[in-house]
Amino acid sequence: MRDPRDFRPAERAPRADTASADPFMPFEDALRARLPSREEVLREAKAQSVQRRLRRYQGVAAVCVALCAGLWAWNPVLRERTVVVAAGAPRAWTARDGTVVALDSRSSLTMQMRLRSRDLRLNAGQVVLNVAADWRPLNVRVGDTVIRDIGTVFRVRRGDGGAQVAVLEGRVQVSNPAGQAELGAGQALDLETLRPLPASVAGLERETAWREGRLRFDGAPLSEVLAQLSHYRTAPVRWAGRPVVGPEPRLSGEYRIRDIESLIDSLPVILSLRIERRPDGVVLVSSR
């Protein structure tokens, strides 16, 4: 009788484990070969982030450039100041840019520091400017006329009889609807017609002696003297006599503006005149 152990199942030969084999593996390998790696994806994402930031910065820069260009073209006012000098002594000061400004009695001046220019507007009276060098040009406006400095000491006057500019040193350019002109030292111009006016450096120095608190007369006719005296008083000095027969009395000399009252009192001695002071401050002058 055979041993039951002889009926044990025969051992089978090992075979490939088909259950553990992945049938999609070839497809995954092919797909992985076609897709970028993780490192490549990260590099691409980083590059795109840098490009987005660069485009954003470029957009901001373009806006800033456009804004700066607009501001430059607009030339906005950064600072503004208006100075008014009433009847009496003139006033002089040095502006922030180093320009020396002398403003005469009964004068008004508006000063504007703009982004790319220095603009002054003479509202009334007379101003003398000793212009400091600066990258911003200096312009003086009188009505429709623009006076541009070219390294200059010049005077601008505006009154009932019109406006004029006169150059003591350097040159200025003048432009208005009537045309353009350029002036040098010792020249003067009517600002409405751009017509040259008689002038000289010596005469202009004499006429602008008020900057030093003085009045200088060199054979000035009496009518001019009385007008100058009235300019520096709150009440006028008037001729009250009969029309002068013969040559008009003339005055020469240098006098301090603060001593105008003493000069008035001395007129009867200097020019053989008669004066009358009224309670309201008006002075009447007549011949003896």
Coordinates of C-alpha atoms in Angstrom, one line a residue:
M1 CA 0.0 0.0 0.0
R2 CA 1.3 3.4 -1.0
D3 CA 2.2 6.0 1.6
P4 CA -0.3 8.8 1.7
R5 CA 2.5 11.3 1.6
D6 CA 3.1 10.1 -1.9
F7 CA -0.1 11.8 -2.9
R8 CA 1.1 15.4 -1.9
P9 CA 0.6 18.0 -4.7
A10 CA 3.6 18.3 -6.9
E11 CA 5.5 21.5 -6.6
R12 CA 4.9 23.8 -9.5
A13 CA 7.6 25.7 -11.2
P14 CA 7.8 29.4 -10.3
R15 CA 6.2 31.7 -12.9
A16 CA 6.0 35.4 -13.4
D17 CA 3.7 37.2 -11.0
T18 CA 1.3 38.6 -13.6
A19 CA -0.9 40.1 -10.9
S20 CA 1.9 42.4 -9.7
A21 CA 2.9 43.6 -13.2
D22 CA 1.5 47.0 -14.2
P23 CA 0.1 46.8 -17.8
F24 CA 0.0 50.7 -18.0
M25 CA 3.7 51.1 -17.2
P26 CA 4.7 51.5 -20.8
F27 CA 2.1 54.3 -21.3
E28 CA 3.3 56.1 -18.1
D29 CA 6.8 56.0 -19.3
A30 CA 5.8 57.4 -22.7
L31 CA 3.7 60.1 -21.1
R32 CA 6.5 61.0 -18.7
A33 CA 8.9 61.3 -21.6
R34 CA 6.6 63.8 -23.2
L35 CA 5.9 66.0 -20.1
P36 CA 8.4 68.3 -18.5
S37 CA 10.1 67.3 -15.2
R38 CA 9.2 68.9 -11.9
E39 CA 12.4 70.9 -12.0
E40 CA 11.5 72.2 -15.5
V41 CA 8.0 73.1 -14.3
L42 CA 9.5 75.1 -11.4
R43 CA 12.0 76.9 -13.7
E44 CA 9.2 77.8 -16.1
A45 CA 7.0 79.1 -13.3
K46 CA 9.8 81.2 -11.9
A47 CA 10.6 82.6 -15.3
Q48 CA 7.0 83.5 -15.8
S49 CA 6.8 85.2 -12.4
V50 CA 9.9 87.3 -13.2
Q51 CA 8.4 88.3 -16.6
R52 CA 5.1 89.3 -14.9
R53 CA 7.0 91.4 -12.3
L54 CA 9.1 93.0 -15.1
R55 CA 6.0 93.9 -17.1
R56 CA 4.4 95.3 -14.0
Y57 CA 7.6 97.4 -13.3
Q58 CA 7.6 98.5 -16.9
G59 CA 4.0 99.6 -16.7
V60 CA 4.7 101.6 -13.5
A61 CA 7.8 103.2 -15.1
A62 CA 5.7 104.1 -18.2
V63 CA 3.1 105.8 -16.0
C64 CA 5.8 107.7 -14.1
V65 CA 7.5 108.8 -17.3
A66 CA 4.1 110.0 -18.6
L67 CA 3.3 111.8 -15.4
C68 CA 6.7 113.5 -15.3
A69 CA 6.4 114.5 -18.9
G70 CA 3.0 116.0 -18.2
L71 CA 4.2 117.9 -15.2
W72 CA 7.2 119.2 -17.2
A73 CA 4.9 120.4 -19.9
W74 CA 2.4 121.9 -17.4
N75 CA 5.2 123.6 -15.5
P76 CA 3.3 123.9 -12.2
V77 CA 3.8 126.6 -9.6
L78 CA 5.9 125.3 -6.6
R79 CA 6.0 128.5 -4.6
E80 CA 4.3 131.9 -5.1
R81 CA 4.7 135.2 -3.3
T82 CA 3.3 138.7 -3.9
V83 CA 5.1 141.7 -2.5
V84 CA 3.5 145.1 -2.3
V85 CA 5.4 148.3 -1.4
A86 CA 3.2 151.2 -0.4
A87 CA 4.1 154.8 -0.8
G88 CA 7.4 155.5 1.0
A89 CA 10.8 153.8 1.0
P90 CA 11.6 151.1 -1.6
R91 CA 12.3 147.6 -0.6
A92 CA 15.1 145.3 -1.6
W93 CA 15.8 141.6 -0.8
T94 CA 17.6 138.5 -2.1
A95 CA 15.4 135.7 -3.3
R96 CA 16.1 132.0 -2.6
D97 CA 17.8 131.6 -6.0
G98 CA 20.2 134.4 -5.2
T99 CA 18.5 137.0 -7.4
V100 CA 18.5 140.5 -5.9
V101 CA 15.1 142.2 -6.2
A102 CA 14.6 145.9 -5.7
L103 CA 11.0 147.0 -5.7
D104 CA 10.2 150.7 -5.8
S105 CA 7.6 152.7 -3.9
R106 CA 4.0 152.1 -5.0
S107 CA 4.9 148.8 -6.7
S108 CA 3.6 145.3 -6.6
L109 CA 5.3 142.1 -7.8
T110 CA 4.2 138.5 -7.9
M111 CA 7.0 135.9 -7.9
Q112 CA 6.4 132.2 -8.9
M113 CA 9.0 129.4 -8.6
R114 CA 7.8 126.9 -11.2
L115 CA 9.1 123.4 -12.0
R116 CA 11.2 124.6 -14.9
S117 CA 11.2 128.4 -14.8
R118 CA 11.2 131.4 -12.5
D119 CA 8.3 133.7 -13.4
L120 CA 7.7 137.2 -12.1
R121 CA 4.7 139.4 -12.9
L122 CA 5.0 143.1 -12.4
N123 CA 1.5 144.3 -11.4
A124 CA 2.4 147.9 -10.9
G125 CA 5.3 150.3 -10.3
Q126 CA 9.0 149.5 -11.0
V127 CA 11.4 146.7 -10.2
V128 CA 15.2 146.2 -10.8
L129 CA 16.5 142.7 -11.0
N130 CA 20.1 141.5 -10.6
V131 CA 19.5 138.0 -11.8
A132 CA 21.4 135.0 -10.4
A133 CA 22.5 132.2 -12.7
D134 CA 20.2 129.2 -12.5
W135 CA 19.2 126.3 -14.7
R136 CA 15.7 127.7 -14.6
P137 CA 15.3 130.7 -16.9
L138 CA 13.8 133.9 -15.4
N139 CA 10.9 135.6 -17.1
V140 CA 9.2 138.8 -16.2
R141 CA 5.6 139.3 -17.5
V142 CA 4.0 142.6 -18.0
G143 CA 0.6 142.2 -19.6
D144 CA 1.1 140.2 -22.8
T145 CA 4.8 140.9 -22.9
V146 CA 7.4 138.4 -21.7
I147 CA 11.0 139.6 -20.8
R148 CA 13.5 136.8 -20.7
D149 CA 16.8 137.3 -18.8
I150 CA 20.1 136.4 -20.4
G151 CA 22.4 137.1 -17.4
T152 CA 21.3 140.6 -16.7
V153 CA 20.6 143.6 -14.4
F154 CA 17.5 145.3 -15.8
R155 CA 14.6 147.5 -14.9
V156 CA 11.0 147.0 -15.7
R157 CA 8.5 149.9 -15.2
R158 CA 4.7 149.8 -15.4
G159 CA 2.5 152.8 -14.9
D160 CA -0.4 154.8 -16.4
G161 CA 1.8 155.9 -19.3
G162 CA 2.6 152.4 -20.3
A163 CA 5.4 150.0 -19.6
Q164 CA 9.1 149.8 -20.5
V165 CA 12.2 147.7 -19.9
A166 CA 15.8 149.1 -19.7
V167 CA 19.0 147.1 -19.4
L168 CA 21.8 148.1 -17.1
E169 CA 24.0 145.0 -17.7
G170 CA 23.8 142.0 -20.0
R171 CA 21.0 141.3 -22.3
V172 CA 17.3 140.5 -22.3
Q173 CA 14.9 139.1 -24.9
V174 CA 11.4 140.7 -25.2
S175 CA 8.5 139.1 -27.0
N176 CA 4.8 140.0 -27.3
P177 CA 2.1 139.8 -30.0
A178 CA 3.8 142.8 -31.7
G179 CA 7.0 140.8 -32.3
Q180 CA 10.4 140.1 -30.7
A181 CA 13.4 142.2 -29.8
E182 CA 16.7 141.9 -27.9
L183 CA 18.3 144.6 -25.8
G184 CA 21.8 145.2 -24.4
A185 CA 23.3 147.4 -21.8
G186 CA 22.2 151.0 -22.0
Q187 CA 19.1 150.3 -24.2
A188 CA 15.4 150.7 -23.4
L189 CA 12.2 149.6 -25.1
D190 CA 8.5 150.5 -25.0
L191 CA 6.8 147.2 -24.1
E192 CA 3.7 147.8 -26.1
T193 CA 5.1 148.9 -29.5
L194 CA 8.7 147.5 -29.0
R195 CA 9.9 150.9 -30.0
P196 CA 13.4 151.8 -28.7
L197 CA 13.5 154.6 -26.1
P198 CA 16.4 157.0 -25.4
A199 CA 18.6 155.6 -22.7
S200 CA 22.1 155.2 -21.4
V201 CA 23.8 153.2 -18.7
A202 CA 24.6 156.4 -16.8
G203 CA 21.1 157.7 -17.1
L204 CA 19.7 154.3 -16.0
E205 CA 22.0 154.2 -13.0
R206 CA 20.8 157.7 -12.0
E207 CA 17.1 156.8 -12.5
T208 CA 17.5 153.6 -10.4
A209 CA 19.4 155.3 -7.5
W210 CA 16.2 154.6 -5.4
R211 CA 17.7 151.1 -4.9
E212 CA 20.2 152.7 -2.6
G213 CA 17.6 154.9 -0.9
R214 CA 18.5 158.0 -2.9
L215 CA 17.2 160.3 -5.6
R216 CA 19.7 161.7 -8.1
F217 CA 18.8 164.7 -10.2
D218 CA 21.1 166.0 -13.0
G219 CA 19.4 169.2 -14.3
A220 CA 16.0 167.6 -13.9
P221 CA 13.1 170.0 -14.7
L222 CA 10.8 171.0 -11.8
S223 CA 7.9 169.0 -13.1
E224 CA 10.0 165.8 -13.0
V225 CA 11.3 166.7 -9.5
L226 CA 7.7 167.2 -8.1
A227 CA 6.6 163.9 -9.7
Q228 CA 9.5 162.1 -8.0
L229 CA 8.8 163.7 -4.6
S230 CA 5.1 162.7 -4.9
H231 CA 6.1 159.1 -5.8
Y232 CA 7.7 158.7 -2.3
R233 CA 4.9 160.4 -0.3
T234 CA 1.4 159.4 0.6
A235 CA 0.2 162.8 -0.4
P236 CA 1.3 164.5 -3.6
V237 CA 3.4 167.6 -4.2
R238 CA 1.7 169.8 -6.8
W239 CA 2.4 172.8 -8.9
A240 CA -0.2 175.4 -7.8
G241 CA 1.2 178.6 -9.4
R242 CA 0.7 180.1 -12.8
P243 CA 2.3 178.5 -15.8
V244 CA 6.1 179.1 -15.8
V245 CA 7.2 181.7 -18.2
G246 CA 10.6 181.1 -19.7
P247 CA 12.9 178.2 -18.8
E248 CA 11.6 175.7 -16.3
P249 CA 13.5 175.6 -13.0
R250 CA 15.9 172.7 -12.8
L251 CA 17.4 170.7 -9.9
S252 CA 20.7 168.8 -9.6
G253 CA 22.1 166.9 -6.7
E254 CA 21.7 163.7 -4.7
Y255 CA 19.2 163.4 -1.8
R256 CA 18.1 160.7 0.6
I257 CA 14.6 159.4 0.1
R258 CA 14.0 159.4 3.9
D259 CA 14.8 163.2 3.9
I260 CA 12.3 164.1 1.3
E261 CA 10.4 166.5 3.6
S262 CA 13.7 168.4 4.3
L263 CA 14.2 168.6 0.5
I264 CA 10.7 170.0 0.1
D265 CA 11.3 172.6 2.8
S266 CA 14.6 173.6 1.1
L267 CA 13.0 174.2 -2.3
P268 CA 12.3 177.9 -1.6
V269 CA 16.0 178.4 -1.0
I270 CA 17.3 176.2 -3.9
L271 CA 14.9 177.3 -6.6
S272 CA 13.3 180.5 -5.3
L273 CA 9.9 178.9 -4.9
R274 CA 7.0 179.1 -2.5
I275 CA 5.5 176.1 -0.7
E276 CA 2.3 175.6 1.2
R277 CA 1.7 172.6 3.3
R278 CA -2.0 171.7 3.7
P279 CA -3.4 169.8 6.7
D280 CA -4.1 166.7 4.5
G281 CA -0.4 166.4 3.7
V282 CA -0.6 167.9 0.2
V283 CA 2.2 170.3 -0.7
L284 CA 1.5 173.2 -3.1
V285 CA 4.4 174.7 -4.9
S286 CA 4.3 178.0 -6.8
S287 CA 6.8 180.7 -7.9
R288 CA 7.6 183.7 -5.8

